[in-house]
Amino acid sequence: MKQTSQLTQSQLLRQRLLPQQLRLVALVEKTDEEVEQEIARELDENPALERVSAPPVPAATTSAPAIERPETPDFDETLAEALERQLAELPDASPTIRRLAAYMVGALDGNGYMTRTLPQLKTDIELATELPFTDAELREAYNLLRSLDPAGVGAQDLRDTLLLQLRRLDPERPEVADALEIVRHFFDIYSRRSLRKLADYAEMTPARVEAADALVRTLNPKPGAAYASDPTQALARAAVQPDFIVETDGKRAWIALPNSLPELRIEQSFAIDPENPEAAKFVRDRRSQALSFIDALRRRQETLLAIGRAIVELQAPFFTSADDESRIRPMVLRQIAEATGLDLSLISRAVAGKWLATQWGVYPLKSFFNHRSGAADDSTSAREIEAAIRRLVDEESTPLTDDALTDALAAIGYKVARRTVAKYRTRMGILPARLRHKH
């Protein structure tokens, strides 16, 4: 009898835990947009659940801190025309920089957001033009585009466009300095409108937070939207919404969640059980469901943030290098599991379909996971080998065969088999030596 009782208790405990685990897994593998839809369904179906505040204003790529802005009349020229006109009027920029920046204009969506990463832009320009340029010139052109009007154009996401606009204001103004600190380091809390909590985290008085908030509300979350519509800018509807945001000062990197999700709580009338037994049971059941859902959302955010922090820590050389993809190290899911204590299957579901935004581009989270390169040095990643092959091909005076590339790689410290070099060259879209022509 004792053994039967213990077995029954174990089965009942498992039945209580399993739905919670399944709900967490289901929420973790969803994007923020899909979770928002799930929240909307729960709010419709469960009267015990309510929003703490109104939902943020939608933006092109991430959440908006409830920015209020008066309507702006449409301009007669398109955003592309306005930017190209400004580029033509810049006497200090070289023709190459102006041409590169002009090409980048075509990668902006209708709100003025950049839809391509710098490596993607580099590939696009190389395929579309014969313009010779260096990586340094590409970045200079990118920064030039981001310096044009309207302020905030060329940003990768909402947080980036707010920072671009704030950096044009007088940093000596206290509210400007506070707003920069909030948007740069506490955007996840700010985007949820948790101003009281924000004051504690940022170590600011409520009055300072309110002044900074009032300033941010005057900024434009969609700097390109006021211009005349351009039918060539159909990418607006295809912009990626990042699930993680990484910021760096060149020495260290830190990660945050955009947190477009609304904050939820128990509706006040469901906080206390009524005297009627049937009504009390209804209240308890709905309250329990609401608390379970709130807890699952909290654990989802904690899980994603733990995974994101582990990725940034393991890939710190890349995130502090300003888009040098050769610095991405070999990394597998098991390393994240060891760093976080999370289950491998949960991590795999969490990274699938998620995107990470940096100051220079937006990347699929899975792109940071790669196996060993096949080089003798086990710490060398495939991306590092590919970057070295790309440099050798770019600098060759006469086309190098795969054997020659293998020898050249060995000379600079990469001992890779010839078949591996051929595989990487093919994957990168580089033609064999006999088909490559140098002009």
Short mmCIF file of C-alpha atoms in Angstrom, two decimals:
data_model
loop_
_atom_site.label_atom_id
_atom_site.label_comp_id
_atom_site.label_asym_id
_atom_site.label_seq_id
_atom_site.Cartn_x
_atom_site.Cartn_y
_atom_site.Cartn_z
CA MET A 1 0.00 0.00 0.00
CA LYS A 2 2.85 2.35 0.83
CA GLN A 3 4.53 1.74 -2.54
CA THR A 4 1.24 2.33 -4.39
CA SER A 5 0.69 5.62 -2.54
CA GLN A 6 4.17 6.88 -3.41
CA LEU A 7 3.71 5.91 -7.07
CA THR A 8 0.36 7.72 -7.26
CA GLN A 9 1.83 10.89 -5.72
CA SER A 10 4.69 10.84 -8.23
CA GLN A 11 2.31 10.54 -11.15
CA LEU A 12 0.10 13.37 -9.88
CA LEU A 13 3.13 15.65 -9.42
CA ARG A 14 4.26 14.96 -12.96
CA GLN A 15 0.81 15.78 -14.30
CA ARG A 16 0.83 19.14 -12.53
CA LEU A 17 4.29 20.11 -13.82
CA LEU A 18 4.00 18.90 -17.38
CA PRO A 19 1.51 21.54 -18.64
CA GLN A 20 3.70 24.32 -17.22
CA GLN A 21 6.77 22.93 -18.94
CA LEU A 22 4.92 22.52 -22.19
CA ARG A 23 3.61 26.09 -22.02
CA LEU A 24 7.12 27.44 -21.42
CA VAL A 25 8.50 25.48 -24.39
CA ALA A 26 5.63 26.70 -26.58
CA LEU A 27 6.22 30.34 -25.60
CA VAL A 28 10.01 30.17 -25.91
CA GLU A 29 9.89 28.97 -29.51
CA LYS A 30 7.47 31.74 -30.53
CA THR A 31 8.63 35.15 -31.77
CA ASP A 32 7.56 38.28 -29.88
CA GLU A 33 4.93 38.93 -32.51
CA GLU A 34 3.47 35.45 -32.02
CA VAL A 35 3.56 35.85 -28.24
CA GLU A 36 1.70 39.16 -28.56
CA GLN A 37 -1.05 37.28 -30.40
CA GLU A 38 -1.08 34.67 -27.62
CA ILE A 39 -1.40 37.45 -25.03
CA ALA A 40 -4.28 39.00 -26.95
CA ARG A 41 -6.10 35.64 -26.92
CA GLU A 42 -5.56 35.22 -23.19
CA LEU A 43 -6.83 38.74 -22.52
CA ASP A 44 -9.95 38.01 -24.54
CA GLU A 45 -10.63 34.65 -22.89
CA ASN A 46 -9.64 35.29 -19.27
CA PRO A 47 -11.31 38.24 -17.49
CA ALA A 48 -8.88 37.82 -14.56
CA LEU A 49 -6.04 39.08 -16.74
CA GLU A 50 -5.41 42.73 -17.69
CA ARG A 51 -2.66 44.96 -19.05
CA VAL A 52 -0.74 47.14 -16.61
CA SER A 53 -0.69 49.92 -19.21
CA ALA A 54 -1.64 50.55 -22.82
CA PRO A 55 0.37 48.62 -25.43
CA PRO A 56 3.33 50.38 -27.06
CA VAL A 57 2.99 52.09 -30.42
CA PRO A 58 4.11 49.67 -33.20
CA ALA A 59 7.34 50.48 -34.99
CA ALA A 60 9.18 49.07 -37.98
CA THR A 61 11.42 46.63 -36.15
CA THR A 62 10.88 46.67 -32.39
CA SER A 63 8.78 48.06 -29.59
CA ALA A 64 8.08 51.75 -29.12
CA PRO A 65 7.99 53.55 -25.76
CA ALA A 66 4.58 55.09 -26.41
CA ILE A 67 5.99 57.99 -28.42
CA GLU A 68 3.43 60.67 -29.15
CA ARG A 69 4.08 62.86 -32.17
CA PRO A 70 1.85 65.30 -34.03
CA GLU A 71 1.02 64.49 -37.62
CA THR A 72 3.56 65.73 -40.13
CA PRO A 73 2.51 66.73 -43.65
CA ASP A 74 3.85 64.64 -46.50
CA PHE A 75 6.84 65.95 -48.43
CA ASP A 76 6.66 66.28 -52.21
CA GLU A 77 9.84 64.26 -52.69
CA THR A 78 10.43 60.67 -51.71
CA LEU A 79 12.83 59.69 -48.93
CA ALA A 80 15.25 58.31 -51.51
CA GLU A 81 15.18 61.56 -53.49
CA ALA A 82 15.77 63.61 -50.35
CA LEU A 83 18.76 61.51 -49.31
CA GLU A 84 20.29 61.43 -52.81
CA ARG A 85 19.92 65.21 -53.03
CA GLN A 86 21.79 65.62 -49.75
CA LEU A 87 24.55 63.27 -50.89
CA ALA A 88 25.02 65.26 -54.09
CA GLU A 89 25.44 68.42 -52.02
CA LEU A 90 28.25 67.03 -49.82
CA PRO A 91 31.55 68.41 -51.16
CA ASP A 92 33.77 66.71 -48.58
CA ALA A 93 32.69 63.15 -49.33
CA SER A 94 34.61 61.29 -52.01
CA PRO A 95 32.75 60.06 -55.12
CA THR A 96 33.20 56.45 -53.94
CA ILE A 97 31.66 57.15 -50.53
CA ARG A 98 28.76 59.03 -52.09
CA ARG A 99 28.09 56.21 -54.57
CA LEU A 100 28.19 53.58 -51.80
CA ALA A 101 25.82 55.62 -49.64
CA ALA A 102 23.50 56.19 -52.60
CA TYR A 103 23.33 52.45 -53.19
CA MET A 104 22.47 51.90 -49.51
CA VAL A 105 19.50 54.24 -49.87
CA GLY A 106 17.81 51.48 -51.86
CA ALA A 107 18.00 49.17 -48.83
CA LEU A 108 15.91 51.50 -46.62
CA ASP A 109 12.28 50.72 -45.94
CA GLY A 110 9.47 53.26 -46.04
CA ASN A 111 10.09 54.25 -42.40
CA GLY A 112 13.77 54.96 -43.03
CA TYR A 113 15.06 51.76 -41.43
CA MET A 114 17.98 49.80 -42.88
CA THR A 115 16.91 46.32 -43.96
CA ARG A 116 20.36 44.87 -44.75
CA THR A 117 23.49 44.21 -42.70
CA LEU A 118 26.86 45.62 -43.77
CA PRO A 119 28.11 42.21 -44.99
CA GLN A 120 24.91 41.81 -46.99
CA LEU A 121 25.27 45.31 -48.44
CA LYS A 122 28.86 44.53 -49.39
CA THR A 123 27.75 41.45 -51.30
CA ASP A 124 24.87 43.32 -52.94
CA ILE A 125 27.11 46.13 -54.17
CA GLU A 126 29.81 43.76 -55.42
CA LEU A 127 27.24 41.83 -57.43
CA ALA A 128 25.45 44.89 -58.79
CA THR A 129 28.40 47.15 -59.59
CA GLU A 130 32.08 47.07 -60.48
CA LEU A 131 32.88 49.82 -57.98
CA PRO A 132 36.09 49.01 -56.07
CA PHE A 133 35.86 49.80 -52.35
CA THR A 134 37.27 48.74 -49.01
CA ASP A 135 35.46 47.68 -45.85
CA ALA A 136 36.51 50.98 -44.26
CA GLU A 137 34.90 52.92 -47.13
CA LEU A 138 31.72 50.84 -46.80
CA ARG A 139 31.43 51.69 -43.12
CA GLU A 140 32.20 55.36 -43.80
CA ALA A 141 29.38 55.45 -46.35
CA TYR A 142 27.05 53.73 -43.88
CA ASN A 143 27.84 56.30 -41.19
CA LEU A 144 27.42 59.10 -43.73
CA LEU A 145 23.94 57.88 -44.62
CA ARG A 146 23.02 57.77 -40.93
CA SER A 147 24.14 61.38 -40.54
CA LEU A 148 21.67 62.71 -43.13
CA ASP A 149 18.21 64.17 -42.56
CA PRO A 150 15.72 63.18 -41.33
CA ALA A 151 17.54 62.41 -38.10
CA GLY A 152 17.37 58.70 -37.33
CA VAL A 153 17.40 57.51 -40.94
CA GLY A 154 19.44 54.37 -41.62
CA ALA A 155 18.79 52.88 -38.17
CA GLN A 156 18.52 49.13 -37.71
CA ASP A 157 15.61 49.31 -35.25
CA LEU A 158 13.62 51.69 -33.06
CA ARG A 159 16.21 51.88 -30.30
CA ASP A 160 18.90 52.71 -32.85
CA THR A 161 16.85 55.50 -34.45
CA LEU A 162 16.12 57.04 -31.04
CA LEU A 163 19.83 57.01 -30.22
CA LEU A 164 20.72 58.61 -33.56
CA GLN A 165 18.24 61.41 -32.89
CA LEU A 166 19.31 61.92 -29.28
CA ARG A 167 22.98 62.15 -30.26
CA ARG A 168 22.19 65.20 -32.38
CA LEU A 169 20.90 67.08 -29.34
CA ASP A 170 22.93 69.08 -26.85
CA PRO A 171 24.50 66.51 -24.45
CA GLU A 172 24.85 69.22 -21.83
CA ARG A 173 21.09 69.26 -21.35
CA PRO A 174 20.34 66.98 -18.36
CA GLU A 175 17.27 65.42 -19.97
CA VAL A 176 19.30 64.57 -23.12
CA ALA A 177 22.00 62.82 -21.08
CA ASP A 178 19.36 60.94 -19.09
CA ALA A 179 17.43 59.95 -22.20
CA LEU A 180 20.63 58.62 -23.81
CA GLU A 181 21.38 56.58 -20.69
CA ILE A 182 17.84 55.16 -20.57
CA VAL A 183 17.59 54.25 -24.25
CA ARG A 184 21.12 52.87 -24.38
CA HIS A 185 21.08 50.74 -21.22
CA PHE A 186 17.47 50.34 -20.01
CA PHE A 187 15.40 50.22 -23.18
CA ASP A 188 13.81 46.89 -22.26
CA ILE A 189 12.33 48.36 -19.08
CA TYR A 190 11.48 51.69 -20.70
CA SER A 191 9.66 50.07 -23.61
CA ARG A 192 7.29 48.44 -21.12
CA ARG A 193 6.50 51.87 -19.61
CA SER A 194 7.70 50.73 -16.19
CA LEU A 195 8.91 54.21 -15.28
CA ARG A 196 8.92 53.62 -11.53
CA LYS A 197 11.01 50.50 -11.93
CA LEU A 198 13.18 52.35 -14.47
CA ALA A 199 13.97 55.06 -11.93
CA ASP A 200 15.26 52.41 -9.53
CA TYR A 201 17.36 50.58 -12.12
CA ALA A 202 18.80 53.74 -13.66
CA GLU A 203 19.33 55.34 -10.23
CA MET A 204 17.43 58.46 -11.28
CA THR A 205 14.72 60.41 -9.54
CA PRO A 206 11.18 60.00 -10.93
CA ALA A 207 11.34 63.64 -12.05
CA ARG A 208 14.45 62.97 -14.15
CA VAL A 209 12.90 59.90 -15.71
CA GLU A 210 9.74 61.84 -16.56
CA ALA A 211 11.78 64.65 -18.15
CA ALA A 212 13.76 62.16 -20.24
CA ASP A 213 10.54 60.39 -21.20
CA ALA A 214 8.98 63.66 -22.31
CA LEU A 215 12.00 64.32 -24.53
CA VAL A 216 11.91 60.85 -26.12
CA ARG A 217 8.22 61.32 -26.88
CA THR A 218 9.13 64.27 -29.11
CA LEU A 219 11.36 62.06 -31.29
CA ASN A 220 10.18 60.40 -34.48
CA PRO A 221 9.94 56.57 -34.34
CA LYS A 222 9.49 56.44 -38.14
CA PRO A 223 11.77 59.14 -39.57
CA GLY A 224 11.08 58.29 -43.21
CA ALA A 225 7.31 57.86 -43.00
CA ALA A 226 6.45 61.52 -43.63
CA TYR A 227 7.99 61.53 -47.11
CA ALA A 228 6.07 60.83 -50.29
CA SER A 229 5.45 57.14 -50.87
CA ASP A 230 7.98 55.32 -53.04
CA PRO A 231 6.78 52.16 -54.79
CA THR A 232 10.32 50.80 -54.84
CA GLN A 233 10.36 50.64 -51.05
CA ALA A 234 8.30 47.48 -50.69
CA LEU A 235 10.78 46.14 -48.16
CA ALA A 236 8.94 47.97 -45.38
CA ARG A 237 6.59 45.06 -44.89
CA ALA A 238 9.45 42.57 -44.92
CA ALA A 239 11.60 44.19 -42.22
CA VAL A 240 12.88 41.77 -39.60
CA GLN A 241 11.81 42.30 -36.00
CA PRO A 242 14.82 41.49 -33.78
CA ASP A 243 14.30 39.38 -30.66
CA PHE A 244 17.58 40.51 -29.07
CA ILE A 245 19.51 43.81 -29.11
CA VAL A 246 23.28 43.93 -28.55
CA GLU A 247 25.15 47.14 -27.77
CA THR A 248 28.93 47.52 -27.51
CA ASP A 249 31.44 50.20 -26.66
CA GLY A 250 34.27 48.31 -28.39
CA LYS A 251 35.54 46.78 -25.15
CA ARG A 252 32.48 44.98 -23.84
CA ALA A 253 29.06 44.01 -25.13
CA TRP A 254 25.70 43.72 -23.43
CA ILE A 255 22.37 42.31 -24.54
CA ALA A 256 18.73 43.22 -23.94
CA LEU A 257 15.32 42.12 -25.12
CA PRO A 258 13.26 44.64 -27.12
CA ASN A 259 10.34 43.75 -24.85
CA SER A 260 7.45 44.80 -27.01
CA LEU A 261 5.30 42.56 -24.83
CA PRO A 262 2.83 44.29 -22.50
CA GLU A 263 3.09 43.88 -18.73
CA LEU A 264 0.18 41.89 -17.29
CA ARG A 265 -1.46 41.63 -13.87
CA ILE A 266 -4.51 40.20 -12.12
CA GLU A 267 -7.65 42.28 -12.59
CA GLN A 268 -8.63 43.86 -9.28
CA SER A 269 -12.07 42.23 -8.96
CA PHE A 270 -10.43 38.78 -9.21
CA ALA A 271 -7.96 39.44 -6.37
CA ILE A 272 -10.43 38.44 -3.62
CA ASP A 273 -12.72 35.40 -3.53
CA PRO A 274 -16.45 36.22 -3.38
CA GLU A 275 -18.66 34.62 -0.72
CA ASN A 276 -20.73 32.58 -3.18
CA PRO A 277 -19.01 29.15 -3.50
CA GLU A 278 -19.62 28.77 -7.24
CA ALA A 279 -18.48 32.31 -7.95
CA ALA A 280 -15.45 31.80 -5.71
CA LYS A 281 -14.46 28.68 -7.66
CA PHE A 282 -14.77 30.56 -10.96
CA VAL A 283 -12.62 33.42 -9.60
CA ARG A 284 -9.96 31.04 -8.25
CA ASP A 285 -9.76 29.05 -11.48
CA ARG A 286 -9.42 32.13 -13.68
CA ARG A 287 -6.96 33.76 -11.28
CA SER A 288 -4.85 30.60 -11.24
CA GLN A 289 -4.84 30.46 -15.04
CA ALA A 290 -3.85 34.13 -15.24
CA LEU A 291 -1.03 33.73 -12.70
CA SER A 292 0.23 30.66 -14.56
CA PHE A 293 0.31 32.58 -17.83
CA ILE A 294 2.06 35.58 -16.27
CA ASP A 295 4.65 33.25 -14.72
CA ALA A 296 5.20 31.48 -18.05
CA LEU A 297 5.81 34.82 -19.78
CA ARG A 298 8.27 35.82 -17.07
CA ARG A 299 10.16 32.53 -17.38
CA ARG A 300 10.20 32.88 -21.18
CA GLN A 301 11.90 36.26 -20.93
CA GLU A 302 14.37 34.98 -18.33
CA THR A 303 15.18 31.96 -20.50
CA LEU A 304 15.74 34.02 -23.64
CA LEU A 305 17.85 36.56 -21.78
CA ALA A 306 20.01 33.81 -20.25
CA ILE A 307 20.59 32.28 -23.69
CA GLY A 308 21.32 35.69 -25.23
CA ARG A 309 23.83 36.57 -22.51
CA ALA A 310 25.62 33.25 -22.96
CA ILE A 311 25.87 33.80 -26.72
CA VAL A 312 27.24 37.33 -26.30
CA GLU A 313 29.78 36.12 -23.74
CA LEU A 314 30.99 33.28 -25.94
CA GLN A 315 31.03 35.46 -29.09
CA ALA A 316 32.39 38.60 -27.40
CA PRO A 317 35.28 38.97 -29.92
CA PHE A 318 32.73 39.40 -32.72
CA PHE A 319 30.36 41.73 -30.89
CA THR A 320 33.19 44.07 -29.92
CA SER A 321 34.79 44.01 -33.38
CA ALA A 322 32.19 46.04 -35.32
CA ASP A 323 31.00 43.48 -37.91
CA ASP A 324 34.17 41.39 -38.43
CA GLU A 325 32.48 38.02 -39.02
CA SER A 326 35.83 36.24 -39.01
CA ARG A 327 35.79 36.77 -35.22
CA ILE A 328 32.79 34.48 -34.78
CA ARG A 329 34.11 31.46 -32.88
CA PRO A 330 33.05 27.82 -33.14
CA MET A 331 30.01 27.39 -30.90
CA VAL A 332 27.46 24.63 -30.39
CA LEU A 333 24.25 24.37 -28.40
CA ARG A 334 25.93 22.31 -25.69
CA GLN A 335 28.14 25.26 -24.72
CA ILE A 336 25.03 27.37 -24.12
CA ALA A 337 23.50 24.51 -22.12
CA GLU A 338 26.61 24.33 -19.93
CA ALA A 339 26.62 28.10 -19.40
CA THR A 340 22.92 28.39 -18.57
CA GLY A 341 21.95 25.01 -17.14
CA LEU A 342 19.07 24.85 -19.64
CA ASP A 343 17.99 21.78 -21.59
CA LEU A 344 19.46 21.38 -25.08
CA SER A 345 16.07 20.93 -26.72
CA LEU A 346 14.77 24.10 -25.05
CA ILE A 347 17.78 26.09 -26.30
CA SER A 348 17.35 24.68 -29.81
CA ARG A 349 13.69 25.76 -29.87
CA ALA A 350 14.56 29.16 -28.42
CA VAL A 351 17.13 30.12 -31.06
CA ALA A 352 15.12 28.89 -34.06
CA GLY A 353 13.61 31.75 -36.03
CA LYS A 354 15.01 34.43 -33.71
CA TRP A 355 17.03 37.48 -34.81
CA LEU A 356 19.67 39.56 -33.07
CA ALA A 357 20.24 43.25 -33.84
CA THR A 358 23.64 44.91 -33.48
CA GLN A 359 24.70 48.47 -34.21
CA TRP A 360 25.74 47.39 -37.72
CA GLY A 361 23.16 44.82 -38.72
CA VAL A 362 20.57 42.18 -37.87
CA TYR A 363 21.60 38.51 -37.79
CA PRO A 364 19.71 35.23 -37.44
CA LEU A 365 20.59 33.83 -34.02
CA LYS A 366 21.50 30.46 -35.55
CA SER A 367 24.29 32.13 -37.55
CA PHE A 368 26.34 32.27 -34.34
CA PHE A 369 26.26 28.50 -34.02
CA ASN A 370 28.77 26.70 -36.22
CA HIS A 371 30.86 23.58 -36.05
CA ARG A 372 34.60 23.29 -36.25
CA SER A 373 36.20 24.35 -39.50
CA GLY A 374 38.24 21.25 -40.14
CA ALA A 375 41.43 23.17 -39.44
CA ALA A 376 44.15 21.66 -37.30
CA ASP A 377 43.48 24.38 -34.71
CA ASP A 378 40.22 23.25 -33.13
CA SER A 379 39.40 26.80 -32.01
CA THR A 380 39.19 28.07 -35.60
CA SER A 381 35.67 28.61 -36.94
CA ALA A 382 34.45 28.04 -40.47
CA ARG A 383 33.67 31.76 -40.76
CA GLU A 384 37.27 32.63 -39.89
CA ILE A 385 38.57 30.31 -42.63
CA GLU A 386 36.06 31.71 -45.12
CA ALA A 387 37.12 35.27 -44.28
CA ALA A 388 40.76 34.34 -44.84
CA ILE A 389 39.90 32.74 -48.20
CA ARG A 390 37.96 35.86 -49.18
CA ARG A 391 40.94 38.09 -48.37
CA LEU A 392 43.33 35.89 -50.35
CA VAL A 393 41.04 35.89 -53.39
CA ASP A 394 40.47 39.65 -53.17
CA GLU A 395 44.21 40.32 -53.03
CA GLU A 396 45.37 37.76 -55.63
CA SER A 397 47.19 39.14 -58.66
CA THR A 398 46.54 35.93 -60.60
CA PRO A 399 43.79 33.45 -59.74
CA LEU A 400 44.88 31.00 -57.02
CA THR A 401 44.00 27.34 -57.40
CA ASP A 402 42.58 25.42 -54.44
CA ASP A 403 46.04 23.93 -53.85
CA ALA A 404 47.54 27.42 -53.86
CA LEU A 405 44.84 28.67 -51.50
CA THR A 406 45.56 25.74 -49.17
CA ASP A 407 49.27 26.60 -49.13
CA ALA A 408 48.54 30.31 -48.63
CA LEU A 409 46.23 29.54 -45.71
CA ALA A 410 48.90 27.33 -44.14
CA ALA A 411 51.41 30.16 -44.50
CA ILE A 412 49.24 32.44 -42.37
CA GLY A 413 48.49 29.80 -39.75
CA TYR A 414 45.40 27.97 -41.05
CA LYS A 415 46.12 24.29 -41.71
CA VAL A 416 43.11 23.13 -43.73
CA ALA A 417 42.68 20.25 -46.15
CA ARG A 418 42.37 21.09 -49.86
CA ARG A 419 38.88 19.53 -50.05
CA THR A 420 37.78 21.78 -47.17
CA VAL A 421 39.09 24.85 -49.01
CA ALA A 422 37.19 23.79 -52.14
CA LYS A 423 34.01 23.26 -50.10
CA TYR A 424 34.24 26.69 -48.50
CA ARG A 425 35.10 28.40 -51.78
CA THR A 426 32.06 26.84 -53.44
CA ARG A 427 29.80 27.74 -50.52
CA MET A 428 30.98 31.37 -50.71
CA GLY A 429 30.13 31.54 -54.42
CA ILE A 430 33.77 31.97 -55.52
CA LEU A 431 34.47 30.47 -58.92
CA PRO A 432 37.36 28.04 -59.52
CA ALA A 433 40.67 29.62 -60.48
CA ARG A 434 40.27 28.83 -64.17
CA LEU A 435 37.02 30.81 -64.28
CA ARG A 436 38.20 33.80 -62.27
CA HIS A 437 39.61 36.69 -64.25
CA LYS A 438 41.53 39.62 -62.82
CA HIS A 439 41.18 42.96 -64.55
#
